[in-house]
Amino acid sequence: ASDGKGEAPMKAMVMGGLGLANLALRDVPDPKPGPGQVLVRMKAASLNFRYLLTLDGKYGGMQKREDLILLSDGAGEVAEVGAGVREW
């Protein structure tokens, strides 16, 4: 699918509940930066192994949070800035 501008919709790794079976790659709405925030168009992203173990309940006690977008490490370019942002 496309947004009409030739770009695919934003993809995100979303936790639908505890356990790796509840982890899914989904299309999600493009976020808009608020005051003092920047929107980063990701070029590369990852989840570290400890994070995945936490999601599966094997490492620490992550609380159940549905529809939580996950990112551990990432790199990209600033796509948009919110009000008041002067430097990044």
CSV table of C-alpha atoms in Angstrom, one decimal:
chain,number,residue,atom,x,y,z
A,1,ALA,CA,0.0,0.0,0.0
A,2,SER,CA,1.0,3.6,-0.5
A,3,ASP,CA,0.2,6.9,1.1
A,4,GLY,CA,-0.2,8.5,-2.4
A,5,LYS,CA,3.2,10.2,-2.2
A,6,GLY,CA,5.0,7.1,-3.4
A,7,GLU,CA,6.0,6.1,0.2
A,8,ALA,CA,4.9,2.9,1.9
A,9,PRO,CA,3.0,3.3,5.2
A,10,MET,CA,5.1,3.4,8.4
A,11,LYS,CA,5.9,-0.1,9.7
A,12,ALA,CA,6.4,-0.7,13.4
A,13,MET,CA,7.1,-3.7,15.7
A,14,VAL,CA,4.1,-3.7,18.0
A,15,MET,CA,3.7,-5.7,21.2
A,16,GLY,CA,0.1,-6.8,21.5
A,17,GLY,CA,0.6,-8.4,24.9
A,18,LEU,CA,3.3,-10.3,26.8
A,19,GLY,CA,5.0,-13.2,25.0
A,20,LEU,CA,6.8,-13.3,21.7
A,21,ALA,CA,3.7,-14.7,19.9
A,22,ASN,CA,2.1,-11.3,20.5
A,23,LEU,CA,4.9,-9.4,18.6
A,24,ALA,CA,3.9,-8.3,15.1
A,25,LEU,CA,5.1,-6.0,12.3
A,26,ARG,CA,2.2,-3.7,11.5
A,27,ASP,CA,1.3,-0.6,9.5
A,28,VAL,CA,0.8,2.3,11.8
A,29,PRO,CA,-0.2,5.9,11.4
A,30,ASP,CA,2.6,8.4,10.8
A,31,PRO,CA,3.4,10.3,14.0
A,32,LYS,CA,3.5,14.0,14.1
A,33,PRO,CA,6.2,15.7,16.3
A,34,GLY,CA,4.9,17.8,19.2
A,35,PRO,CA,6.5,20.9,20.7
A,36,GLY,CA,10.2,20.3,21.4
A,37,GLN,CA,10.2,16.9,19.5
A,38,VAL,CA,11.6,15.7,16.2
A,39,LEU,CA,10.3,13.0,13.9
A,40,VAL,CA,13.0,10.6,12.7
A,41,ARG,CA,12.6,8.7,9.5
A,42,MET,CA,14.2,5.4,10.5
A,43,LYS,CA,16.7,3.9,8.1
A,44,ALA,CA,17.7,1.0,10.4
A,45,ALA,CA,16.3,-0.3,13.7
A,46,SER,CA,16.7,-3.3,16.0
A,47,LEU,CA,15.5,-4.9,19.2
A,48,ASN,CA,18.2,-6.2,21.5
A,49,PHE,CA,18.0,-9.8,22.8
A,50,ARG,CA,17.4,-8.8,26.4
A,51,TYR,CA,14.4,-6.8,25.4
A,52,LEU,CA,12.9,-9.9,23.6
A,53,LEU,CA,13.5,-12.0,26.7
A,54,THR,CA,11.7,-9.4,28.8
A,55,LEU,CA,8.8,-9.5,26.4
A,56,ASP,CA,8.6,-13.3,26.8
A,57,GLY,CA,8.6,-13.0,30.6
A,58,LYS,CA,12.0,-14.6,31.0
A,59,TYR,CA,14.0,-11.5,32.1
A,60,GLY,CA,12.5,-9.0,34.5
A,61,GLY,CA,8.9,-8.0,34.9
A,62,MET,CA,7.6,-6.0,31.9
A,63,GLN,CA,4.0,-4.9,32.5
A,64,LYS,CA,1.5,-5.9,29.9
A,65,ARG,CA,1.0,-3.0,27.6
A,66,GLU,CA,-1.0,-3.6,24.4
A,67,ASP,CA,-0.1,-1.9,21.2
A,68,LEU,CA,3.3,-0.7,22.4
A,69,ILE,CA,5.6,0.2,19.6
A,70,LEU,CA,9.1,-1.2,20.3
A,71,LEU,CA,12.5,0.1,19.3
A,72,SER,CA,15.8,-0.6,21.1
A,73,ASP,CA,18.4,1.0,18.8
A,74,GLY,CA,18.0,2.9,15.6
A,75,ALA,CA,19.4,5.3,13.1
A,76,GLY,CA,17.7,7.7,10.7
A,77,GLU,CA,17.3,11.2,9.5
A,78,VAL,CA,15.3,14.1,10.9
A,79,ALA,CA,12.1,14.3,8.7
A,80,GLU,CA,10.1,17.0,10.6
A,81,VAL,CA,10.5,19.2,13.7
A,82,GLY,CA,8.0,20.4,16.2
A,83,ALA,CA,7.4,23.9,17.4
A,84,GLY,CA,10.4,25.4,19.3
A,85,VAL,CA,13.0,23.0,18.0
A,86,ARG,CA,16.1,25.0,17.0
A,87,GLU,CA,18.8,22.3,17.1
A,88,TRP,CA,19.0,18.5,17.0
